[in-house]
Short mmCIF file of C-alpha atoms in Angstrom, two decimals:
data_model
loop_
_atom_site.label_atom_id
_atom_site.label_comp_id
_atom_site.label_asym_id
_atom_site.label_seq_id
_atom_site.Cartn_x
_atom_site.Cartn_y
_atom_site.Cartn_z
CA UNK A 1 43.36 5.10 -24.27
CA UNK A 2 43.51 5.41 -28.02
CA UNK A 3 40.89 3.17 -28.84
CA UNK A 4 39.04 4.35 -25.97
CA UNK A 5 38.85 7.86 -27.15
CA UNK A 6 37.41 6.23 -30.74
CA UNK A 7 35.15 4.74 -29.26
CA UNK A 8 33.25 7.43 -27.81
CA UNK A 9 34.18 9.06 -30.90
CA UNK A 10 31.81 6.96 -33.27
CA UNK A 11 28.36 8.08 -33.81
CA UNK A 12 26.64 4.69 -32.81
CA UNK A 13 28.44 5.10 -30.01
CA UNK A 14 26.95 8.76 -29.09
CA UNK A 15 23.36 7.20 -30.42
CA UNK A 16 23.94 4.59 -27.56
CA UNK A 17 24.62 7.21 -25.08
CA UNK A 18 21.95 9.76 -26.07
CA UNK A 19 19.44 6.46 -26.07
CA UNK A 20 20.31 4.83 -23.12
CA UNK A 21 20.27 7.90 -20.83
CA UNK A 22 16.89 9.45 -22.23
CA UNK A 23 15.01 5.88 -21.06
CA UNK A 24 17.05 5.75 -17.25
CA UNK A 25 16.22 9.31 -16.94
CA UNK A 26 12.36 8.76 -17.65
CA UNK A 27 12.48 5.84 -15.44
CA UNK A 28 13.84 7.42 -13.08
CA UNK A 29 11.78 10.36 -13.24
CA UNK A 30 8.63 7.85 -13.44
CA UNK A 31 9.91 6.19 -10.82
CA UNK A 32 9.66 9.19 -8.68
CA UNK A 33 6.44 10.30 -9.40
CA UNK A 34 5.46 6.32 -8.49
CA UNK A 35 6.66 6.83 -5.08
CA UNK A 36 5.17 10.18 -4.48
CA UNK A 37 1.98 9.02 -5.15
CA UNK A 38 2.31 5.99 -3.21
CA UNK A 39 3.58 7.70 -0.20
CA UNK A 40 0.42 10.11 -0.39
CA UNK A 41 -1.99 7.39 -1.50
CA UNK A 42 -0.51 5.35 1.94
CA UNK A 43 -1.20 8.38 3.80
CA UNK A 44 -4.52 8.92 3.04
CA UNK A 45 -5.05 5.31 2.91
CA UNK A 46 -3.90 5.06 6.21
CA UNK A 47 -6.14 7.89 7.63
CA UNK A 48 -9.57 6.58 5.89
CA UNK A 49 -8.83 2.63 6.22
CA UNK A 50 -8.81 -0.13 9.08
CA UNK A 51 -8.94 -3.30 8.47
CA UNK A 52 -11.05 -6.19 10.28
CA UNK A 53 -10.24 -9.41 10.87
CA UNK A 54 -13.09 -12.43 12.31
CA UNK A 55 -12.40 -15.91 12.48
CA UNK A 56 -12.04 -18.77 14.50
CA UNK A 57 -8.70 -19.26 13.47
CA UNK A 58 -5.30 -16.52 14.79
CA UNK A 59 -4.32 -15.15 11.73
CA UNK A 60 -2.15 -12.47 14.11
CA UNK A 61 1.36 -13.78 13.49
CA UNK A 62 0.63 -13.79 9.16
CA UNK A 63 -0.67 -9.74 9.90
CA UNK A 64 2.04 -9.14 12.24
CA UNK A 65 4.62 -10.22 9.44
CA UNK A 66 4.04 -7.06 7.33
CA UNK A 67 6.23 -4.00 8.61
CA UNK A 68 4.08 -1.75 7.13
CA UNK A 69 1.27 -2.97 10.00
CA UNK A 70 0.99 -0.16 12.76
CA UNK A 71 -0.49 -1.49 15.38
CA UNK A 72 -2.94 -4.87 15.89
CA UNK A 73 -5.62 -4.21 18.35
CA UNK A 74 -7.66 -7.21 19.48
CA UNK A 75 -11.16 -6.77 19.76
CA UNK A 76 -14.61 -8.65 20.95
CA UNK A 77 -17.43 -8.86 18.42
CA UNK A 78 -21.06 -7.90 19.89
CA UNK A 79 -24.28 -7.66 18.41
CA UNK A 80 -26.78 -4.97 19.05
CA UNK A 81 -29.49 -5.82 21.82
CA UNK A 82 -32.57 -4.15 19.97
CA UNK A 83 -35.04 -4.59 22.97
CA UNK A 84 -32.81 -1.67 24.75
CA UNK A 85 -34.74 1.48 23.66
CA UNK A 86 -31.70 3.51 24.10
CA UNK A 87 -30.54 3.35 20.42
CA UNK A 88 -32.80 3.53 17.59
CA UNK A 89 -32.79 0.56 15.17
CA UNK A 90 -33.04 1.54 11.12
CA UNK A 91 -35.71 0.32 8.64
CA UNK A 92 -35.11 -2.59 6.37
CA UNK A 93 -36.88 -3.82 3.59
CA UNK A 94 -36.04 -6.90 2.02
CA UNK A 95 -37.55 -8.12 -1.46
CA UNK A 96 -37.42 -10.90 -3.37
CA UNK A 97 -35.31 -10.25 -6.65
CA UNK A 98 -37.57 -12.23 -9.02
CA UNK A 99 -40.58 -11.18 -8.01
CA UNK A 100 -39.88 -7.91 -6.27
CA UNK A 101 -42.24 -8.93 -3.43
CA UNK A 102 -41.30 -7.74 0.37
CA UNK A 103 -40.13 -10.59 2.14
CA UNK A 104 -39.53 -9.18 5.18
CA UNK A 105 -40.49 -4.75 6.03
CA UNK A 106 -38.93 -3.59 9.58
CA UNK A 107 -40.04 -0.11 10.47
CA UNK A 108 -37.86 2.68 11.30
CA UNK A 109 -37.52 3.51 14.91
CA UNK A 110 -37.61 7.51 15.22
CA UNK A 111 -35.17 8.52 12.22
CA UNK A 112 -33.91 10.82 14.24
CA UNK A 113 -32.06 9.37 17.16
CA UNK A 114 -28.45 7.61 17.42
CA UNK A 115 -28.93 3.87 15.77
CA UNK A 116 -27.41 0.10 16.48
CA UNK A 117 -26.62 0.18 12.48
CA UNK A 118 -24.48 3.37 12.85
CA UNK A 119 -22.01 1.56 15.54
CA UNK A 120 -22.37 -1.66 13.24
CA UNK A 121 -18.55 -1.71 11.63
CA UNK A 122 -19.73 -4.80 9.43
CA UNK A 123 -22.85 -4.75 7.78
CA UNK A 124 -23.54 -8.31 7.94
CA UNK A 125 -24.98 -9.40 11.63
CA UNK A 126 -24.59 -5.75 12.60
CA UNK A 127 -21.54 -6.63 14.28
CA UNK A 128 -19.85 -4.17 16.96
CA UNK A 129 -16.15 -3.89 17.64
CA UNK A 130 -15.45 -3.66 21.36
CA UNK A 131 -12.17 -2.89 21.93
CA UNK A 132 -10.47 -2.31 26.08
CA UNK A 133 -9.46 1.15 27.24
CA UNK A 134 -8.01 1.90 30.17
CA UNK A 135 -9.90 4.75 31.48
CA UNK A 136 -13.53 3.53 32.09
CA UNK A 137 -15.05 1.69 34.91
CA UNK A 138 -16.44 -2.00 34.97
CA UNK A 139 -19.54 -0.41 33.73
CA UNK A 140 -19.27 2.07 31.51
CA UNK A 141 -19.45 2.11 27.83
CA UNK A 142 -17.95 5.08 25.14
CA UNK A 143 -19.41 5.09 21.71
CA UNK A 144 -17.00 6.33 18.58
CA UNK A 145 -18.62 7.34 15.90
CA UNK A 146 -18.65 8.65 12.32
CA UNK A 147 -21.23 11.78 13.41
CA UNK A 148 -21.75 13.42 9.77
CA UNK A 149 -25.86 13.98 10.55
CA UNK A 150 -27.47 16.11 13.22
CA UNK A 151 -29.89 14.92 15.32
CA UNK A 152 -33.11 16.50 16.98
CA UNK A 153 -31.36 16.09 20.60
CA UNK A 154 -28.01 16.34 21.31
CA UNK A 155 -26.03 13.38 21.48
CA UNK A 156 -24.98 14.01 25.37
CA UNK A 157 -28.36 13.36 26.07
CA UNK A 158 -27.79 10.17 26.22
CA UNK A 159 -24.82 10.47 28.45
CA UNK A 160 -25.51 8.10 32.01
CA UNK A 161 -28.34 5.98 29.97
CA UNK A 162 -27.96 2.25 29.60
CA UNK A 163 -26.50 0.56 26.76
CA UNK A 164 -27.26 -3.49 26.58
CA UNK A 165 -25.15 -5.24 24.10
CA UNK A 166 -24.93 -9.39 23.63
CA UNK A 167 -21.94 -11.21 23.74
CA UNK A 168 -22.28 -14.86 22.31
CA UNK A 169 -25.81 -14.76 23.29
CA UNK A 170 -25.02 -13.13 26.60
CA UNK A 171 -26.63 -9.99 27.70
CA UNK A 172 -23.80 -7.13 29.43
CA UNK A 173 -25.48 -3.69 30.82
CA UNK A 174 -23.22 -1.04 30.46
CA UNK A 175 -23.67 3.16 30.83
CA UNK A 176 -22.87 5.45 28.27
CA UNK A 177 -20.00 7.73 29.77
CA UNK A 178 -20.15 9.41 26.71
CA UNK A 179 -20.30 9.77 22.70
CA UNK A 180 -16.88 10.68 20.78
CA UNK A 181 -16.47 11.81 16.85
CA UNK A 182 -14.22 9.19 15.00
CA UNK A 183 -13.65 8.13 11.29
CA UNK A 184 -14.56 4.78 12.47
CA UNK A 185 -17.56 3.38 14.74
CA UNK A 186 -16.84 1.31 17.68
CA UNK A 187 -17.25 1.00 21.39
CA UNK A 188 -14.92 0.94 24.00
CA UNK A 189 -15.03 -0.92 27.60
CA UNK A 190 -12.95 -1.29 30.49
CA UNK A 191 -10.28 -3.43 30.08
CA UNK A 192 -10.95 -5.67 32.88
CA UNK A 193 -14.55 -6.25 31.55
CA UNK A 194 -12.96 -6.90 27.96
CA UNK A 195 -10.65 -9.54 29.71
CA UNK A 196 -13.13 -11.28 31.54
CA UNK A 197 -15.89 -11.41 28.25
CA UNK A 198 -12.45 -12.80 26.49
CA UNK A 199 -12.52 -15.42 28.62
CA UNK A 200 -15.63 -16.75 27.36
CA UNK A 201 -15.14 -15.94 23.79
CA UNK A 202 -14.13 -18.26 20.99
CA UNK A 203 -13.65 -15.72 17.91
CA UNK A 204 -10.40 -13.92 17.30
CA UNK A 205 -11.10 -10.36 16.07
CA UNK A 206 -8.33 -7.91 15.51
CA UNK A 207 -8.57 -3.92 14.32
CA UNK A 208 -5.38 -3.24 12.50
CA UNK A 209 -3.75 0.64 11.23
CA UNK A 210 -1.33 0.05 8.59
CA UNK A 211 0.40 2.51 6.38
CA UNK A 212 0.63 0.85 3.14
CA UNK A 213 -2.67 0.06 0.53
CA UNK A 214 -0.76 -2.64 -1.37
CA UNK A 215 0.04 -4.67 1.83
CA UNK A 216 -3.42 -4.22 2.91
CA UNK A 217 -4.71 -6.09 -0.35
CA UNK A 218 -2.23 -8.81 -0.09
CA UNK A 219 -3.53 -9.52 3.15
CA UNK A 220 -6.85 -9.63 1.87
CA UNK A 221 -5.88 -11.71 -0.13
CA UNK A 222 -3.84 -14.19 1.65
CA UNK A 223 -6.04 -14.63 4.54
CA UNK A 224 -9.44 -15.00 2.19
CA UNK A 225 -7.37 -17.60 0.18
CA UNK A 226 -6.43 -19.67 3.38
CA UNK A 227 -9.57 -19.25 5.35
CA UNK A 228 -12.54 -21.28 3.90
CA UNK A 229 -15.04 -20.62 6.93
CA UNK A 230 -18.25 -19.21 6.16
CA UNK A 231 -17.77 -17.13 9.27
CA UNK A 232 -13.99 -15.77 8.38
CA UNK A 233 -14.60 -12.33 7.68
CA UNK A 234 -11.50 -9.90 6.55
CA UNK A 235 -12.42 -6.02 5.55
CA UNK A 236 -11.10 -3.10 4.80
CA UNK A 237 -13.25 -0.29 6.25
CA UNK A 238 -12.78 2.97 4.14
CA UNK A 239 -14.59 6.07 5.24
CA UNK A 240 -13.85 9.18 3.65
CA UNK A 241 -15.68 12.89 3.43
CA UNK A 242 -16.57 15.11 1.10
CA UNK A 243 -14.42 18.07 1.78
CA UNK A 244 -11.31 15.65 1.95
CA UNK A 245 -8.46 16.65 -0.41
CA UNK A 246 -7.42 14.09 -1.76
CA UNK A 247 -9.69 11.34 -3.31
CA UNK A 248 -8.17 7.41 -2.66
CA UNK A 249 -9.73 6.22 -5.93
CA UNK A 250 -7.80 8.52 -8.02
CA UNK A 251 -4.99 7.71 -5.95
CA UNK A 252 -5.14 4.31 -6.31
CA UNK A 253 -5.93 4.43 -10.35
CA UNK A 254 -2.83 7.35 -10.32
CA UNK A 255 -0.26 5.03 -8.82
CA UNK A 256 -1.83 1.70 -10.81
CA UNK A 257 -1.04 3.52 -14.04
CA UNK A 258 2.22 4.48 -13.00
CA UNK A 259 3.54 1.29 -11.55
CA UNK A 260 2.34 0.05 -14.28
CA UNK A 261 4.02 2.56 -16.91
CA UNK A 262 7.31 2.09 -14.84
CA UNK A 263 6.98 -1.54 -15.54
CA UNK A 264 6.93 -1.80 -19.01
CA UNK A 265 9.34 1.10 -19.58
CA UNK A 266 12.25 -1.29 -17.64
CA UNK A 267 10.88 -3.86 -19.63
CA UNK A 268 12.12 -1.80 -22.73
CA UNK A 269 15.03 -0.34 -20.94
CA UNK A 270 16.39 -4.23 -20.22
CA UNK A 271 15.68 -5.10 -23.88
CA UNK A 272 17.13 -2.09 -24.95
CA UNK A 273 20.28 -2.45 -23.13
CA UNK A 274 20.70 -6.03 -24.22
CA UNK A 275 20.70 -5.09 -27.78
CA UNK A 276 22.59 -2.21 -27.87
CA UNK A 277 25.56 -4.26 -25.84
CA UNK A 278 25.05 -6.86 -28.53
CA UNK A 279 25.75 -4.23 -31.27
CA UNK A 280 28.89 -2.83 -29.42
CA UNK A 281 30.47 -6.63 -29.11
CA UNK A 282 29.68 -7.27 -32.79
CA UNK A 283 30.66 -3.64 -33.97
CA UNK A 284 34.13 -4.34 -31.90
CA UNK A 285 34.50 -7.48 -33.89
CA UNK A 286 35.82 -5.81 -37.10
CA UNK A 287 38.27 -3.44 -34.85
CA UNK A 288 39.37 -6.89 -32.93
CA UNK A 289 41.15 -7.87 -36.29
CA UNK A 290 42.80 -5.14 -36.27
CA UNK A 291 44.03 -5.22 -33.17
CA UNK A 292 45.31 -8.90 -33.86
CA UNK A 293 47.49 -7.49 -36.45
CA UNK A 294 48.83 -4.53 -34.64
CA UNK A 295 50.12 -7.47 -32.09
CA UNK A 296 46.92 -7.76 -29.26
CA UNK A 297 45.75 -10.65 -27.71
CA UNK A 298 42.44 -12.23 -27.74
CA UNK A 299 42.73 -11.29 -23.78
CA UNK A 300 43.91 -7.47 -23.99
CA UNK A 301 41.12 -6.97 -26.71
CA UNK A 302 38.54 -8.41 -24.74
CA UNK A 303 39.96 -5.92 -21.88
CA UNK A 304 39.76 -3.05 -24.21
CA UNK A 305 35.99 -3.76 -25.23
CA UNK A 306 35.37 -4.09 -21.08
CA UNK A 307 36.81 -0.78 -20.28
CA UNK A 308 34.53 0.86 -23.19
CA UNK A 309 31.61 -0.60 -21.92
CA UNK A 310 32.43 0.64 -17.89
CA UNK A 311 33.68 3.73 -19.25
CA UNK A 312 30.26 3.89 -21.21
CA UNK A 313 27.94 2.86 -18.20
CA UNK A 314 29.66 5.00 -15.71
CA UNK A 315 28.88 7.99 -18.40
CA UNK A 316 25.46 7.33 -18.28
CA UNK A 317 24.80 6.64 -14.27
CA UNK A 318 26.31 9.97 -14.03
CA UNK A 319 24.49 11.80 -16.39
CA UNK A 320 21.46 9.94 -15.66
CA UNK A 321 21.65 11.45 -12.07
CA UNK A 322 23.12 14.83 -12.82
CA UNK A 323 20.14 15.26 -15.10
CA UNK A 324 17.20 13.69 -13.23
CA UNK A 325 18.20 15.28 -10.19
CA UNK A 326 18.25 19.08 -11.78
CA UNK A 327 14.81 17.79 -13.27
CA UNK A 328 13.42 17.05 -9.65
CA UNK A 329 14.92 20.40 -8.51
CA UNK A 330 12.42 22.40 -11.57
CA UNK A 331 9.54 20.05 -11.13
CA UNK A 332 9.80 20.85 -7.24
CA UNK A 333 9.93 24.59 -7.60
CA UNK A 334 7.52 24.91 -10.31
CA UNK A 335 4.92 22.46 -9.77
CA UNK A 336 4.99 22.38 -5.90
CA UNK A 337 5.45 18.33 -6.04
CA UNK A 338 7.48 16.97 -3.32
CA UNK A 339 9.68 14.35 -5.24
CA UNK A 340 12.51 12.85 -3.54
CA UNK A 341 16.12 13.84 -5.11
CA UNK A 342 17.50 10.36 -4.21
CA UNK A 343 16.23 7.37 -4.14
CA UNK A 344 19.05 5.47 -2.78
CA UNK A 345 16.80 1.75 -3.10
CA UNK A 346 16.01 2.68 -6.73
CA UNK A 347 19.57 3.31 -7.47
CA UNK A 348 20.80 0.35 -6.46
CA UNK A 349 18.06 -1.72 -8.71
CA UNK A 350 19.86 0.52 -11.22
CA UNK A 351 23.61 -0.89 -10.18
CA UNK A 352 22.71 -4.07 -9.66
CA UNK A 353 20.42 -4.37 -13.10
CA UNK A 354 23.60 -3.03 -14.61
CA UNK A 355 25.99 -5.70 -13.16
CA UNK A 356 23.63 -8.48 -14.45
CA UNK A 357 23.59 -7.33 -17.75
CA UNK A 358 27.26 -6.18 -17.45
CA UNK A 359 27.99 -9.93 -16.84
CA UNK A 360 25.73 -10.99 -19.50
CA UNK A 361 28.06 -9.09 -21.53
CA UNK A 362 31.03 -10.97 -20.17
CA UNK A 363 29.79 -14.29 -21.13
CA UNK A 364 28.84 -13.70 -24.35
CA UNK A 365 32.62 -11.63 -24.72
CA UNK A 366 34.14 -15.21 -23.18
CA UNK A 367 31.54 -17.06 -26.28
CA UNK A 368 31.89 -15.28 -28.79
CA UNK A 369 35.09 -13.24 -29.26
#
């Protein structure tokens, strides 16, 4: 207990302490912040984002994998029948980019009517998801939407008028039951129309909800890595609106920065740590002698220089969470910022970073002393 009490007695010793709990308490605290904006960023990103997924291949049981996946919807791809007058079809003009001639000028069809392109959820083809719902008829048809422009008529106007959309070439006739606001465009059918067009179908197409932006992009990722087919097609459909509060591109460059920050800092906290335990064991090294002649072993001084360090380490755990804890608490009240007070999965990293280094330390105490 003597020694013990020296120990903490010694200014290195405070310098360690002061040190070692002013970097766990900033990781911590960044730490925190990291997951508060990655909780709202997967919020928002989970209102404003869907992802696709084309191909000829099932990619369903690599999606499924993630937890953070809501739900997998599988869908039909269509493309727009343009000889149907009942949607309008947009003007394109396509030029050559070395010459800036028009190769190709289609005219706008009355700007102000409903369009193919605004139901199009991918850009290339003007592809349609269909997905199946449960509450139409063989031969009715319900448009979703992104309605952010008015039109001349209203929209339910079009209610009861025929909708003709191709399937691998194949012409359906449908009526529209009726028109629906949604973040994302897409039509739904009757699910025992979607099963028998599935029959005939030989694309896989899935609409998947999840809840976390950093999943989504490894999935991105894996699936553009392992599918080399020019018609594989994985996207992440983000619509957002003006009056939205929160902006996903500062979210995303927020929580970059911090996971980022939070990196390097336990980086420096590791290295830190390493050296400082390196300085205790050769500090102890001089007081070992001592020891020897007061009538210790090699094994009780070893035991002495453990119970420093544990006494040490359990000092600064507990101040580290007394003090980052009555930080959240202020931050909380003052700045209205909802950070959690534990964060049980962090703590353990904490523990179990500790234990590594901890038996680190008991190696080089077994080499050395």
């Amino acid at each position: 207990m003597i020694w013990i009490r020296s120990f903490f007695r010694k200014t290195t010793t405070k310098v360690y302490l002061f040190v070692l709990c002013f970097l766990f308490i900033g990781i911590y605290l960044l730490n925190s912040f990291t997951n508060y904006y990655t909780n709202l960023l997967n919020n928002v990103f989970r209102e404003n984002t869907v992802l696709y997924v084309i191909g000829q291949n099932d990619y369903h049981n690599i999606i499924s994998q993630y937890k953070s996946v809501e739900s997998i919807e599988e869908a039909l791809i269509f493309t727009p029948n343009y000889e149907c007058k009942t949607l309008a079809r947009q003007g394109q003009i396509i030029q050559d980019m070395t010459t800036g001639s028009v190769i190709s000028n289609i005219p706008s069809e009355e700007l102000s009517r409903l369009t193919w392109e605004e139901l199009a959820v991918i850009r290339k083809g003007n592809r349609i998801f269909v997905l199946p719902s449960d509450d139409l008829k063989e031969n009715e048809i319900r448009l979703s939407l992104n309605i952010q422009v008015s039109y001349d008529i209203p929209l339910s106007e079009l209610y009861n008028e025929p909708l003709d959309i191709k399937h691998n070439g194949t012409e359906y006739n449908f009526v529209i039951k009726e028109i629906v606001n949604s973040r994302f465009p897409e039509i739904h059918i009757s699910r025992e129309k979607f099963n028998e067009i599935k029959e005939h179908s030989n694309v896989y197409a899935y609409k998947v909800i999840m809840n976390s932006y950093y999943d989504a992009q490894n999935i991105v990722q894996k699936l553009n890595e392992k599918e080399q087919n020019s018609d594989f097609y994985v996207y992440l459909n983000r619509v957002e609106y003006q009056n939205d509060k929160y902006d996903m591109s500062g979210l995303i460059e927020m929580t970059n920065i911090l996971r980022m920050v939070s990196l390097v800092a336990t980086i420096v906290l590791i290295l830190v740590f390493c050296v400082i335990i390196k300085n205790i064991i050769s500090e102890e090294k001089g007081r070992m002698r001592l020891q020897y002649s007061l009538g210790y072993n090699k094994t009780q001084s070893k035991k002495i220089v453990f119970i420093e360090l544990l006494v040490l380490l359990f000092f600064i755990l507990l101040i580290v969470l007394i003090m980052s804890i009555l930080l959240i608490i202020w931050i909380k009240n003052s700045q209205n910022i909802s950070l959690e007070l534990f964060d049980f999965c962090f703590l353990a990293q904490i523990i179990l970073t500790v234990i590594i280094i901890v038996s680190g330390f008991l190696l080089m105490l077994k080499t050395y002393l």
